[in-house]
């Protein structure tokens, strides 16, 4: 695929991998509005936060990901491949320029979208989805620590390779979220579904609120719900970015999770009469 221009729209919350340290999945749009997934990206080696932001146009050297059957999936040519930032799309004029790229192909029926994901000629694994109605925002406690075996493997690898010789704290991974956040919604098929949100922004929002409330998890969760339910779901024109995981794409009844939100302001149509 070589040098490719991509509008970054999704950065998932990091997960641990024995092979690549922390991993993130980045997804975005080509200039024609079609989706592309870029994976794996090693979180630490690329100084993730400093490399690129959502809605940056970037150029990156990509190649097909032969280990992934999902057609949208590509990988950087090497683990240290740079993301060259070209420009940034702002939110002027009610996100007009962003909408021109992002909203070219919007799904509204989850049953149809799941069928496309299972269709061997498509294996659709990324989509922009417009829910008919957001019914609730759910918060569930989960394990607050990373898997010990993976953590120990990463520590051993870091020590063996002496990856951080000048660091006072040579091994530090991103904190694992102690909660799972989900939207409950209706789609055009009339079926209620609950789907997990696995997005960098919701993770960062939680930790920022946790810090602001001096370690009060309940208050932090309340603030996350205010943003994602009271604000995004109630006052914004909310779309969901959906994606599948390779592990569960073929076996899960609904392989999709929410990997991001698109939330411009609602445009009020004024009457001509």
mmCIF file of C-alpha atoms in Angstrom, residues 114-124:
data_model
loop_
_atom_site.group_PDB
_atom_site.id
_atom_site.type_symbol
_atom_site.label_atom_id
_atom_site.label_comp_id
_atom_site.label_asym_id
_atom_site.label_seq_id
_atom_site.Cartn_x
_atom_site.Cartn_y
_atom_site.Cartn_z
ATOM 1 C CA UNK A 114 -23.601 -7.709 11.714
ATOM 2 C CA UNK A 115 -24.610 -9.637 8.586
ATOM 3 C CA UNK A 116 -22.026 -7.649 6.603
ATOM 4 C CA UNK A 117 -19.407 -8.520 9.220
ATOM 5 C CA UNK A 118 -20.150 -12.238 8.777
ATOM 6 C CA UNK A 119 -20.306 -12.069 4.966
ATOM 7 C CA UNK A 120 -17.134 -13.745 3.662
ATOM 8 C CA UNK A 121 -17.031 -11.389 0.681
ATOM 9 C CA UNK A 122 -16.962 -8.320 2.949
ATOM 10 C CA UNK A 123 -16.003 -9.117 6.549
ATOM 11 C CA UNK A 124 -16.965 -5.531 7.408
#
